[in-house]
Amino acid sequence: MRIRNLLAVTMLTGIYSLIVAVLFVLLDAPDVALTEAAVGAGLMVILMLGTIALTTQEERRQSMRHNLLALVVVAITGAALIYATLDMPLFGDPEAPAHVHLSPRFTQESPDEIGIPNMVTSVLASYRGIDTLGEAVVVFAAAVGVLLVLGTGAVRGRGHGNRGRARREDQDEAP
Amino acid sequence: MTWLGLYNYWIVVVLMMAGFYIVIAQGNLVKKIIGLNIFQTSAFIFFISLAWREDGTAPIVLPGVTAYANPLPHVLILTAIVVGVALTAMGLALVVRIHEAYGSIEEDDIHQQDEER
């Protein structure tokens, strides 16, 4: 069964994000789960609904192409990744390198150093504050990018794209 | 049978390859971006499952608890989710722009129109 209605696909994406958020709660990451539920299931779905409203809701038939080659590439990559996991620490192992090296420093000392009980917040806002600044820069750059790609639409009006292409064709034909 | 304890990584690999396959084989641009999203979330699950420990709790101070999940991957993924949605917004904006120029969001159509010109 293949879903060709992009609206249904978008709804399923939202449900998928919510399930991932629940998984994050179960993995003791409530902050990440909140963000995933708000951003992944909320904002992402709104963006996709906007895109569908501006483009088309029905997918054309037979848009899957060269399936076999893609399948082979994916299978080889997947096998290589599975092979790579054989060296990894076991799931939930308290002796894993992630838990003996840096984690104690943050979990034991950050409540006293920063004074916030939530360690994720103290790392995000204090120890790794510059990262969060970088994140803000990325979001700003994306906003500027979206405005550059779409924002002139109101001035330009619809159908400009076709005229632009016609202009480019003229240039191609010129010597 | 200790390698059965690696199942979290295998779930991540399966999800990641599903997203990868959609990105390669799917001709519809919106679905391609959804594939990219699935790929992203698989990386998120990878990091969060690395941070989890059997005997620990969520990294919020509780009296009497000494073992917490590693807060560092949580912070990285918090940042990555927001950056990911910024990327998705950019990709979807390009899809809308492509639809304006070509009247289609199917890869085949777009290539065909390019060849005809």
PDB file of C-alpha atoms in Angstrom:
ATOM      1  CA  MET A   1       0.000   0.000   0.000  1.00  0.00           C
ATOM      2  CA  ARG A   2       1.396   3.358  -0.966  1.00  0.00           C
ATOM      3  CA  ILE A   3       0.001   6.681   0.188  1.00  0.00           C
ATOM      4  CA  ARG A   4      -0.108   9.251  -2.608  1.00  0.00           C
ATOM      5  CA  ASN A   5      -1.977  11.948  -0.748  1.00  0.00           C
ATOM      6  CA  LEU A   6       0.685  14.262   0.652  1.00  0.00           C
ATOM      7  CA  LEU A   7      -1.696  15.528   3.349  1.00  0.00           C
ATOM      8  CA  ALA A   8      -1.923  12.026   4.786  1.00  0.00           C
ATOM      9  CA  VAL A   9       1.854  11.659   4.510  1.00  0.00           C
ATOM     10  CA  THR A  10       2.295  14.890   6.482  1.00  0.00           C
ATOM     11  CA  MET A  11      -0.051  13.681   9.223  1.00  0.00           C
ATOM     12  CA  LEU A  12       1.865  10.411   9.459  1.00  0.00           C
ATOM     13  CA  THR A  13       5.104  12.404   9.772  1.00  0.00           C
ATOM     14  CA  GLY A  14       3.596  14.270  12.714  1.00  0.00           C
ATOM     15  CA  ILE A  15       2.554  11.016  14.379  1.00  0.00           C
ATOM     16  CA  TYR A  16       6.053   9.626  13.786  1.00  0.00           C
ATOM     17  CA  SER A  17       7.575  12.679  15.508  1.00  0.00           C
ATOM     18  CA  LEU A  18       5.250  12.229  18.486  1.00  0.00           C
ATOM     19  CA  ILE A  19       6.237   8.573  18.807  1.00  0.00           C
ATOM     20  CA  VAL A  20       9.905   9.579  18.720  1.00  0.00           C
ATOM     21  CA  ALA A  21       9.156  12.142  21.453  1.00  0.00           C
ATOM     22  CA  VAL A  22       7.612   9.399  23.621  1.00  0.00           C
ATOM     23  CA  LEU A  23      10.706   7.294  22.990  1.00  0.00           C
ATOM     24  CA  PHE A  24      12.862  10.195  24.253  1.00  0.00           C
ATOM     25  CA  VAL A  25      10.801  10.346  27.462  1.00  0.00           C
ATOM     26  CA  LEU A  26      11.380   6.634  27.971  1.00  0.00           C
ATOM     27  CA  LEU A  27      15.116   7.178  27.400  1.00  0.00           C
ATOM     28  CA  ASP A  28      15.263   9.738  30.261  1.00  0.00           C
ATOM     29  CA  ALA A  29      15.520  12.772  28.003  1.00  0.00           C
ATOM     30  CA  PRO A  30      12.448  14.883  28.859  1.00  0.00           C
ATOM     31  CA  ASP A  31      13.912  18.146  27.526  1.00  0.00           C
ATOM     32  CA  VAL A  32      14.650  16.610  24.156  1.00  0.00           C
ATOM     33  CA  ALA A  33      11.188  15.032  24.095  1.00  0.00           C
ATOM     34  CA  LEU A  34       9.541  18.420  24.706  1.00  0.00           C
ATOM     35  CA  THR A  35      11.529  19.994  21.888  1.00  0.00           C
ATOM     36  CA  GLU A  36      10.805  17.124  19.514  1.00  0.00           C
ATOM     37  CA  ALA A  37       7.080  17.249  20.263  1.00  0.00           C
ATOM     38  CA  ALA A  38       6.891  21.028  19.849  1.00  0.00           C
ATOM     39  CA  VAL A  39       9.244  21.422  16.907  1.00  0.00           C
ATOM     40  CA  GLY A  40       9.065  18.059  15.151  1.00  0.00           C
ATOM     41  CA  ALA A  41       5.378  17.305  15.534  1.00  0.00           C
ATOM     42  CA  GLY A  42       4.226  20.933  15.622  1.00  0.00           C
ATOM     43  CA  LEU A  43       6.320  23.330  13.573  1.00  0.00           C
ATOM     44  CA  MET A  44       7.473  20.773  10.995  1.00  0.00           C
ATOM     45  CA  VAL A  45       3.895  19.706  10.217  1.00  0.00           C
ATOM     46  CA  ILE A  46       2.836  23.339   9.853  1.00  0.00           C
ATOM     47  CA  LEU A  47       5.714  23.992   7.430  1.00  0.00           C
ATOM     48  CA  MET A  48       4.799  20.930   5.387  1.00  0.00           C
ATOM     49  CA  LEU A  49       1.104  21.877   5.309  1.00  0.00           C
ATOM     50  CA  GLY A  50       2.137  25.308   4.028  1.00  0.00           C
ATOM     51  CA  THR A  51       4.265  23.728   1.323  1.00  0.00           C
ATOM     52  CA  ILE A  52       1.443  21.424   0.254  1.00  0.00           C
ATOM     53  CA  ALA A  53      -0.971  24.352   0.141  1.00  0.00           C
ATOM     54  CA  LEU A  54       1.422  26.287  -2.111  1.00  0.00           C
ATOM     55  CA  THR A  55       2.250  23.348  -4.374  1.00  0.00           C
ATOM     56  CA  THR A  56       0.123  20.242  -4.838  1.00  0.00           C
ATOM     57  CA  GLN A  57      -1.555  17.705  -2.633  1.00  0.00           C
ATOM     58  CA  GLU A  58      -1.517  14.636  -4.876  1.00  0.00           C
ATOM     59  CA  GLU A  59       1.639  12.812  -5.775  1.00  0.00           C
ATOM     60  CA  ARG A  60       1.835  11.733  -9.410  1.00  0.00           C
ATOM     61  CA  ARG A  61       1.907   7.999 -10.024  1.00  0.00           C
ATOM     62  CA  GLN A  62       5.140   6.141 -10.691  1.00  0.00           C
ATOM     63  CA  SER A  63       7.454   8.603  -9.063  1.00  0.00           C
ATOM     64  CA  MET A  64       9.577   5.835  -7.535  1.00  0.00           C
ATOM     65  CA  ARG A  65      12.591   5.323  -9.785  1.00  0.00           C
ATOM     66  CA  HIS A  66      15.581   2.970 -10.135  1.00  0.00           C
ATOM     67  CA  ASN A  67      14.518   1.056  -7.048  1.00  0.00           C
ATOM     68  CA  LEU A  68      16.964  -1.814  -7.380  1.00  0.00           C
ATOM     69  CA  LEU A  69      20.135   0.300  -7.469  1.00  0.00           C
ATOM     70  CA  ALA A  70      18.919   2.348  -4.496  1.00  0.00           C
ATOM     71  CA  LEU A  71      18.092  -0.834  -2.608  1.00  0.00           C
ATOM     72  CA  VAL A  72      21.591  -2.242  -3.208  1.00  0.00           C
ATOM     73  CA  VAL A  73      23.273   0.996  -2.086  1.00  0.00           C
ATOM     74  CA  VAL A  74      21.092   1.150   1.045  1.00  0.00           C
ATOM     75  CA  ALA A  75      21.676  -2.521   1.869  1.00  0.00           C
ATOM     76  CA  ILE A  76      25.468  -2.189   1.574  1.00  0.00           C
ATOM     77  CA  THR A  77      25.512   0.974   3.696  1.00  0.00           C
ATOM     78  CA  GLY A  78      23.262  -0.629   6.276  1.00  0.00           C
ATOM     79  CA  ALA A  79      25.407  -3.749   6.473  1.00  0.00           C
ATOM     80  CA  ALA A  80      28.535  -1.618   6.956  1.00  0.00           C
ATOM     81  CA  LEU A  81      26.818   0.329   9.746  1.00  0.00           C
ATOM     82  CA  ILE A  82      25.623  -2.857  11.471  1.00  0.00           C
ATOM     83  CA  TYR A  83      29.184  -4.177  11.282  1.00  0.00           C
ATOM     84  CA  ALA A  84      30.419  -0.935  12.852  1.00  0.00           C
ATOM     85  CA  THR A  85      28.009  -1.292  15.796  1.00  0.00           C
ATOM     86  CA  LEU A  86      29.630  -4.568  16.906  1.00  0.00           C
ATOM     87  CA  ASP A  87      32.365  -2.558  18.650  1.00  0.00           C
ATOM     88  CA  MET A  88      29.926  -0.249  20.431  1.00  0.00           C
ATOM     89  CA  PRO A  89      29.153  -0.398  24.174  1.00  0.00           C
ATOM     90  CA  LEU A  90      25.992  -2.280  25.118  1.00  0.00           C
ATOM     91  CA  PHE A  91      22.709  -0.374  25.422  1.00  0.00           C
ATOM     92  CA  GLY A  92      22.386   1.145  28.905  1.00  0.00           C
ATOM     93  CA  ASP A  93      25.774  -0.097  30.125  1.00  0.00           C
ATOM     94  CA  PRO A  94      26.801   2.141  33.092  1.00  0.00           C
ATOM     95  CA  GLU A  95      30.486   1.473  32.284  1.00  0.00           C
ATOM     96  CA  ALA A  96      30.189   2.816  28.727  1.00  0.00           C
ATOM     97  CA  PRO A  97      32.749   5.545  27.850  1.00  0.00           C
ATOM     98  CA  ALA A  98      29.929   8.106  27.584  1.00  0.00           C
ATOM     99  CA  HIS A  99      29.175   7.638  31.309  1.00  0.00           C
ATOM    100  CA  VAL A 100      32.645   7.436  32.829  1.00  0.00           C
ATOM    101  CA  HIS A 101      34.458  10.272  31.060  1.00  0.00           C
ATOM    102  CA  LEU A 102      32.586  13.569  30.817  1.00  0.00           C
ATOM    103  CA  SER A 103      29.206  12.791  32.308  1.00  0.00           C
ATOM    104  CA  PRO A 104      30.268  12.709  36.008  1.00  0.00           C
ATOM    105  CA  ARG A 105      31.764  16.176  35.727  1.00  0.00           C
ATOM    106  CA  PHE A 106      28.422  17.625  34.593  1.00  0.00           C
ATOM    107  CA  THR A 107      26.104  15.497  36.736  1.00  0.00           C
ATOM    108  CA  GLN A 108      28.072  15.872  39.990  1.00  0.00           C
ATOM    109  CA  GLU A 109      29.293  19.468  39.863  1.00  0.00           C
ATOM    110  CA  SER A 110      26.990  21.508  37.656  1.00  0.00           C
ATOM    111  CA  PRO A 111      24.146  21.787  40.252  1.00  0.00           C
ATOM    112  CA  ASP A 112      26.574  23.478  42.671  1.00  0.00           C
ATOM    113  CA  GLU A 113      28.472  25.474  40.042  1.00  0.00           C
ATOM    114  CA  ILE A 114      25.499  26.833  38.135  1.00  0.00           C
ATOM    115  CA  GLY A 115      22.745  26.460  40.703  1.00  0.00           C
ATOM    116  CA  ILE A 116      20.122  24.973  38.364  1.00  0.00           C
ATOM    117  CA  PRO A 117      18.783  21.497  39.140  1.00  0.00           C
ATOM    118  CA  ASN A 118      18.254  20.686  35.465  1.00  0.00           C
ATOM    119  CA  MET A 119      21.689  19.728  34.119  1.00  0.00           C
ATOM    120  CA  VAL A 120      20.604  19.956  30.490  1.00  0.00           C
ATOM    121  CA  THR A 121      19.715  23.598  31.028  1.00  0.00           C
ATOM    122  CA  SER A 122      23.014  24.413  32.727  1.00  0.00           C
ATOM    123  CA  VAL A 123      25.015  22.760  29.950  1.00  0.00           C
ATOM    124  CA  LEU A 124      22.918  24.414  27.246  1.00  0.00           C
ATOM    125  CA  ALA A 125      22.952  27.911  28.676  1.00  0.00           C
ATOM    126  CA  SER A 126      26.307  28.023  30.409  1.00  0.00           C
ATOM    127  CA  TYR A 127      28.979  25.436  29.558  1.00  0.00           C
ATOM    128  CA  ARG A 128      27.915  25.244  25.925  1.00  0.00           C
ATOM    129  CA  GLY A 129      26.477  28.747  25.597  1.00  0.00           C
ATOM    130  CA  ILE A 130      28.527  29.467  22.492  1.00  0.00           C
ATOM    131  CA  ASP A 131      26.964  26.424  20.785  1.00  0.00           C
ATOM    132  CA  THR A 132      23.547  27.846  21.502  1.00  0.00           C
ATOM    133  CA  LEU A 133      24.650  31.138  19.976  1.00  0.00           C
ATOM    134  CA  GLY A 134      25.768  29.194  16.891  1.00  0.00           C
ATOM    135  CA  GLU A 135      22.358  27.544  16.787  1.00  0.00           C
ATOM    136  CA  ALA A 136      20.695  30.942  16.817  1.00  0.00           C
ATOM    137  CA  VAL A 137      22.968  32.025  13.946  1.00  0.00           C
ATOM    138  CA  VAL A 138      21.939  28.943  11.926  1.00  0.00           C
ATOM    139  CA  VAL A 139      18.240  29.593  12.521  1.00  0.00           C
ATOM    140  CA  PHE A 140      18.721  33.238  11.523  1.00  0.00           C
ATOM    141  CA  ALA A 141      20.579  32.196   8.366  1.00  0.00           C
ATOM    142  CA  ALA A 142      17.773  29.771   7.494  1.00  0.00           C
ATOM    143  CA  ALA A 143      15.152  32.481   8.035  1.00  0.00           C
ATOM    144  CA  VAL A 144      17.073  34.856   5.774  1.00  0.00           C
ATOM    145  CA  GLY A 145      17.426  32.064   3.215  1.00  0.00           C
ATOM    146  CA  VAL A 146      13.712  31.291   3.206  1.00  0.00           C
ATOM    147  CA  LEU A 147      12.926  34.990   2.821  1.00  0.00           C
ATOM    148  CA  LEU A 148      15.367  35.283  -0.077  1.00  0.00           C
ATOM    149  CA  VAL A 149      13.882  32.256  -1.823  1.00  0.00           C
ATOM    150  CA  LEU A 150      10.217  33.061  -1.233  1.00  0.00           C
ATOM    151  CA  GLY A 151       9.887  36.542   0.223  1.00  0.00           C
ATOM    152  CA  THR A 152       9.895  38.411  -3.083  1.00  0.00           C
ATOM    153  CA  GLY A 153       6.853  36.408  -4.196  1.00  0.00           C
ATOM    154  CA  ALA A 154       4.415  39.134  -3.194  1.00  0.00           C
ATOM    155  CA  VAL A 155       6.269  41.722  -5.257  1.00  0.00           C
ATOM    156  CA  ARG A 156       7.056  39.383  -8.102  1.00  0.00           C
ATOM    157  CA  GLY A 157       3.644  37.799  -8.366  1.00  0.00           C
ATOM    158  CA  ARG A 158       2.933  34.297  -9.578  1.00  0.00           C
ATOM    159  CA  GLY A 159       4.204  33.183 -12.957  1.00  0.00           C
ATOM    160  CA  HIS A 160       7.440  35.078 -12.659  1.00  0.00           C
ATOM    161  CA  GLY A 161       9.266  31.780 -12.642  1.00  0.00           C
ATOM    162  CA  ASN A 162       8.067  31.009 -16.158  1.00  0.00           C
ATOM    163  CA  ARG A 163       9.054  34.423 -17.382  1.00  0.00           C
ATOM    164  CA  GLY A 164      12.422  33.998 -15.772  1.00  0.00           C
ATOM    165  CA  ARG A 165      12.864  30.745 -17.586  1.00  0.00           C
ATOM    166  CA  ALA A 166      11.838  32.321 -20.868  1.00  0.00           C
ATOM    167  CA  ARG A 167      14.471  34.975 -20.323  1.00  0.00           C
ATOM    168  CA  ARG A 168      17.088  32.360 -19.666  1.00  0.00           C
ATOM    169  CA  GLU A 169      16.092  30.603 -22.891  1.00  0.00           C
ATOM    170  CA  ASP A 170      16.622  33.825 -24.805  1.00  0.00           C
ATOM    171  CA  GLN A 171      20.059  34.129 -23.321  1.00  0.00           C
ATOM    172  CA  ASP A 172      20.832  30.540 -24.269  1.00  0.00           C
ATOM    173  CA  GLU A 173      19.902  31.172 -27.875  1.00  0.00           C
ATOM    174  CA  ALA A 174      21.976  34.311 -28.083  1.00  0.00           C
ATOM    175  CA  PRO A 175      25.581  33.521 -29.144  1.00  0.00           C
TER     176      PRO A 175
ATOM    177  CA  MET B   1      24.540 -13.509  23.175  1.00  0.00           C
ATOM    178  CA  THR B   2      25.799 -10.222  24.598  1.00  0.00           C
ATOM    179  CA  TRP B   3      25.569  -8.658  21.148  1.00  0.00           C
ATOM    180  CA  LEU B   4      21.770  -8.669  21.548  1.00  0.00           C
ATOM    181  CA  GLY B   5      22.320  -5.672  23.830  1.00  0.00           C
ATOM    182  CA  LEU B   6      23.240  -3.691  20.711  1.00  0.00           C
ATOM    183  CA  TYR B   7      19.658  -3.648  19.430  1.00  0.00           C
ATOM    184  CA  ASN B   8      19.284   0.114  19.925  1.00  0.00           C
ATOM    185  CA  TYR B   9      21.948   0.713  17.265  1.00  0.00           C
ATOM    186  CA  TRP B  10      20.218  -1.689  14.889  1.00  0.00           C
ATOM    187  CA  ILE B  11      16.921   0.141  15.236  1.00  0.00           C
ATOM    188  CA  VAL B  12      18.820   3.337  14.436  1.00  0.00           C
ATOM    189  CA  VAL B  13      20.453   1.740  11.387  1.00  0.00           C
ATOM    190  CA  VAL B  14      17.112   0.445  10.076  1.00  0.00           C
ATOM    191  CA  LEU B  15      15.483   3.876  10.493  1.00  0.00           C
ATOM    192  CA  MET B  16      18.475   5.620   8.956  1.00  0.00           C
ATOM    193  CA  MET B  17      18.486   3.321   5.931  1.00  0.00           C
ATOM    194  CA  ALA B  18      14.734   3.773   5.500  1.00  0.00           C
ATOM    195  CA  GLY B  19      15.258   7.531   5.359  1.00  0.00           C
ATOM    196  CA  PHE B  20      18.250   7.113   3.033  1.00  0.00           C
ATOM    197  CA  TYR B  21      16.214   4.929   0.675  1.00  0.00           C
ATOM    198  CA  ILE B  22      13.395   7.472   0.549  1.00  0.00           C
ATOM    199  CA  VAL B  23      15.867  10.254  -0.245  1.00  0.00           C
ATOM    200  CA  ILE B  24      17.396   8.266  -3.116  1.00  0.00           C
ATOM    201  CA  ALA B  25      14.433   6.455  -4.640  1.00  0.00           C
ATOM    202  CA  GLN B  26      11.493   8.769  -4.047  1.00  0.00           C
ATOM    203  CA  GLY B  27      10.805  11.205  -6.902  1.00  0.00           C
ATOM    204  CA  ASN B  28       8.458  13.504  -4.997  1.00  0.00           C
ATOM    205  CA  LEU B  29      10.386  16.371  -3.427  1.00  0.00           C
ATOM    206  CA  VAL B  30       8.169  16.701  -0.317  1.00  0.00           C
ATOM    207  CA  LYS B  31       8.573  12.990   0.383  1.00  0.00           C
ATOM    208  CA  LYS B  32      12.327  13.319  -0.130  1.00  0.00           C
ATOM    209  CA  ILE B  33      12.410  15.926   2.636  1.00  0.00           C
ATOM    210  CA  ILE B  34      10.351  13.636   4.883  1.00  0.00           C
ATOM    211  CA  GLY B  35      12.973  10.950   4.205  1.00  0.00           C
ATOM    212  CA  LEU B  36      15.663  13.406   5.269  1.00  0.00           C
ATOM    213  CA  ASN B  37      13.659  13.980   8.459  1.00  0.00           C
ATOM    214  CA  ILE B  38      13.523  10.273   9.249  1.00  0.00           C
ATOM    215  CA  PHE B  39      17.286  10.110   8.677  1.00  0.00           C
ATOM    216  CA  GLN B  40      17.720  12.995  11.131  1.00  0.00           C
ATOM    217  CA  THR B  41      15.553  11.483  13.854  1.00  0.00           C
ATOM    218  CA  SER B  42      17.514   8.236  13.589  1.00  0.00           C
ATOM    219  CA  ALA B  43      20.678  10.176  14.420  1.00  0.00           C
ATOM    220  CA  PHE B  44      18.830  11.789  17.355  1.00  0.00           C
ATOM    221  CA  ILE B  45      17.751   8.392  18.676  1.00  0.00           C
ATOM    222  CA  PHE B  46      21.359   7.199  18.339  1.00  0.00           C
ATOM    223  CA  PHE B  47      22.684   9.990  20.556  1.00  0.00           C
ATOM    224  CA  ILE B  48      19.889   9.767  23.129  1.00  0.00           C
ATOM    225  CA  SER B  49      20.241   6.002  23.424  1.00  0.00           C
ATOM    226  CA  LEU B  50      23.992   6.477  23.992  1.00  0.00           C
ATOM    227  CA  ALA B  51      23.211   8.859  26.845  1.00  0.00           C
ATOM    228  CA  TRP B  52      20.793   6.456  28.557  1.00  0.00           C
ATOM    229  CA  ARG B  53      21.979   4.193  31.383  1.00  0.00           C
ATOM    230  CA  GLU B  54      20.084   1.371  33.018  1.00  0.00           C
ATOM    231  CA  ASP B  55      20.578   2.528  36.603  1.00  0.00           C
ATOM    232  CA  GLY B  56      20.127   6.244  35.929  1.00  0.00           C
ATOM    233  CA  THR B  57      17.303   8.768  35.786  1.00  0.00           C
ATOM    234  CA  ALA B  58      16.645  11.923  33.793  1.00  0.00           C
ATOM    235  CA  PRO B  59      19.412  14.519  34.373  1.00  0.00           C
ATOM    236  CA  ILE B  60      17.487  16.623  36.894  1.00  0.00           C
ATOM    237  CA  VAL B  61      18.739  16.690  40.462  1.00  0.00           C
ATOM    238  CA  LEU B  62      16.888  14.314  42.777  1.00  0.00           C
ATOM    239  CA  PRO B  63      17.892  13.823  46.408  1.00  0.00           C
ATOM    240  CA  GLY B  64      19.550  10.453  46.910  1.00  0.00           C
ATOM    241  CA  VAL B  65      20.163   9.743  43.217  1.00  0.00           C
ATOM    242  CA  THR B  66      23.754   9.586  41.968  1.00  0.00           C
ATOM    243  CA  ALA B  67      23.401   8.038  38.503  1.00  0.00           C
ATOM    244  CA  TYR B  68      21.972  10.282  35.810  1.00  0.00           C
ATOM    245  CA  ALA B  69      21.727   9.987  32.048  1.00  0.00           C
ATOM    246  CA  ASN B  70      24.524  11.894  30.306  1.00  0.00           C
ATOM    247  CA  PRO B  71      23.232  15.470  29.794  1.00  0.00           C
ATOM    248  CA  LEU B  72      25.735  16.373  27.072  1.00  0.00           C
ATOM    249  CA  PRO B  73      24.141  14.390  24.183  1.00  0.00           C
ATOM    250  CA  HIS B  74      20.766  15.766  25.253  1.00  0.00           C
ATOM    251  CA  VAL B  75      22.033  19.300  24.737  1.00  0.00           C
ATOM    252  CA  LEU B  76      23.577  18.437  21.366  1.00  0.00           C
ATOM    253  CA  ILE B  77      20.318  16.896  20.157  1.00  0.00           C
ATOM    254  CA  LEU B  78      18.269  19.801  21.494  1.00  0.00           C
ATOM    255  CA  THR B  79      20.378  22.029  19.262  1.00  0.00           C
ATOM    256  CA  ALA B  80      20.226  19.557  16.373  1.00  0.00           C
ATOM    257  CA  ILE B  81      16.411  19.394  16.414  1.00  0.00           C
ATOM    258  CA  VAL B  82      16.154  23.160  16.037  1.00  0.00           C
ATOM    259  CA  VAL B  83      18.839  23.249  13.343  1.00  0.00           C
ATOM    260  CA  GLY B  84      17.045  20.363  11.613  1.00  0.00           C
ATOM    261  CA  VAL B  85      13.779  22.246  11.447  1.00  0.00           C
ATOM    262  CA  ALA B  86      15.627  25.274  10.040  1.00  0.00           C
ATOM    263  CA  LEU B  87      17.060  23.012   7.332  1.00  0.00           C
ATOM    264  CA  THR B  88      13.628  21.555   6.599  1.00  0.00           C
ATOM    265  CA  ALA B  89      12.155  25.041   6.287  1.00  0.00           C
ATOM    266  CA  MET B  90      14.882  25.957   3.797  1.00  0.00           C
ATOM    267  CA  GLY B  91      14.316  22.761   1.787  1.00  0.00           C
ATOM    268  CA  LEU B  92      10.556  23.252   1.686  1.00  0.00           C
ATOM    269  CA  ALA B  93      11.032  26.859   0.573  1.00  0.00           C
ATOM    270  CA  LEU B  94      13.145  25.565  -2.321  1.00  0.00           C
ATOM    271  CA  VAL B  95      10.378  23.052  -3.147  1.00  0.00           C
ATOM    272  CA  VAL B  96       7.832  25.868  -3.317  1.00  0.00           C
ATOM    273  CA  ARG B  97      10.176  27.886  -5.532  1.00  0.00           C
ATOM    274  CA  ILE B  98      10.770  24.885  -7.819  1.00  0.00           C
ATOM    275  CA  HIS B  99       7.018  24.413  -8.100  1.00  0.00           C
ATOM    276  CA  GLU B 100       6.672  28.055  -9.131  1.00  0.00           C
ATOM    277  CA  ALA B 101       9.298  27.668 -11.847  1.00  0.00           C
ATOM    278  CA  TYR B 102       8.430  24.199 -13.187  1.00  0.00           C
ATOM    279  CA  GLY B 103       4.827  23.640 -12.131  1.00  0.00           C
ATOM    280  CA  SER B 104       5.747  20.270 -10.636  1.00  0.00           C
ATOM    281  CA  ILE B 105       7.406  18.764  -7.584  1.00  0.00           C
ATOM    282  CA  GLU B 106       8.225  15.450  -9.277  1.00  0.00           C
ATOM    283  CA  GLU B 107      11.887  14.940 -10.060  1.00  0.00           C
ATOM    284  CA  ASP B 108      11.152  13.200 -13.382  1.00  0.00           C
ATOM    285  CA  ASP B 109       9.066  16.106 -14.648  1.00  0.00           C
ATOM    286  CA  ILE B 110      11.737  18.606 -13.693  1.00  0.00           C
ATOM    287  CA  HIS B 111      14.531  16.692 -15.428  1.00  0.00           C
ATOM    288  CA  GLN B 112      12.360  16.227 -18.495  1.00  0.00           C
ATOM    289  CA  GLN B 113      11.603  19.935 -18.690  1.00  0.00           C
ATOM    290  CA  ASP B 114      15.287  20.711 -18.314  1.00  0.00           C
ATOM    291  CA  GLU B 115      16.193  18.406 -21.183  1.00  0.00           C
ATOM    292  CA  GLU B 116      13.542  19.836 -23.474  1.00  0.00           C
ATOM    293  CA  ARG B 117      14.986  23.293 -23.176  1.00  0.00           C
TER     294      ARG B 117
END
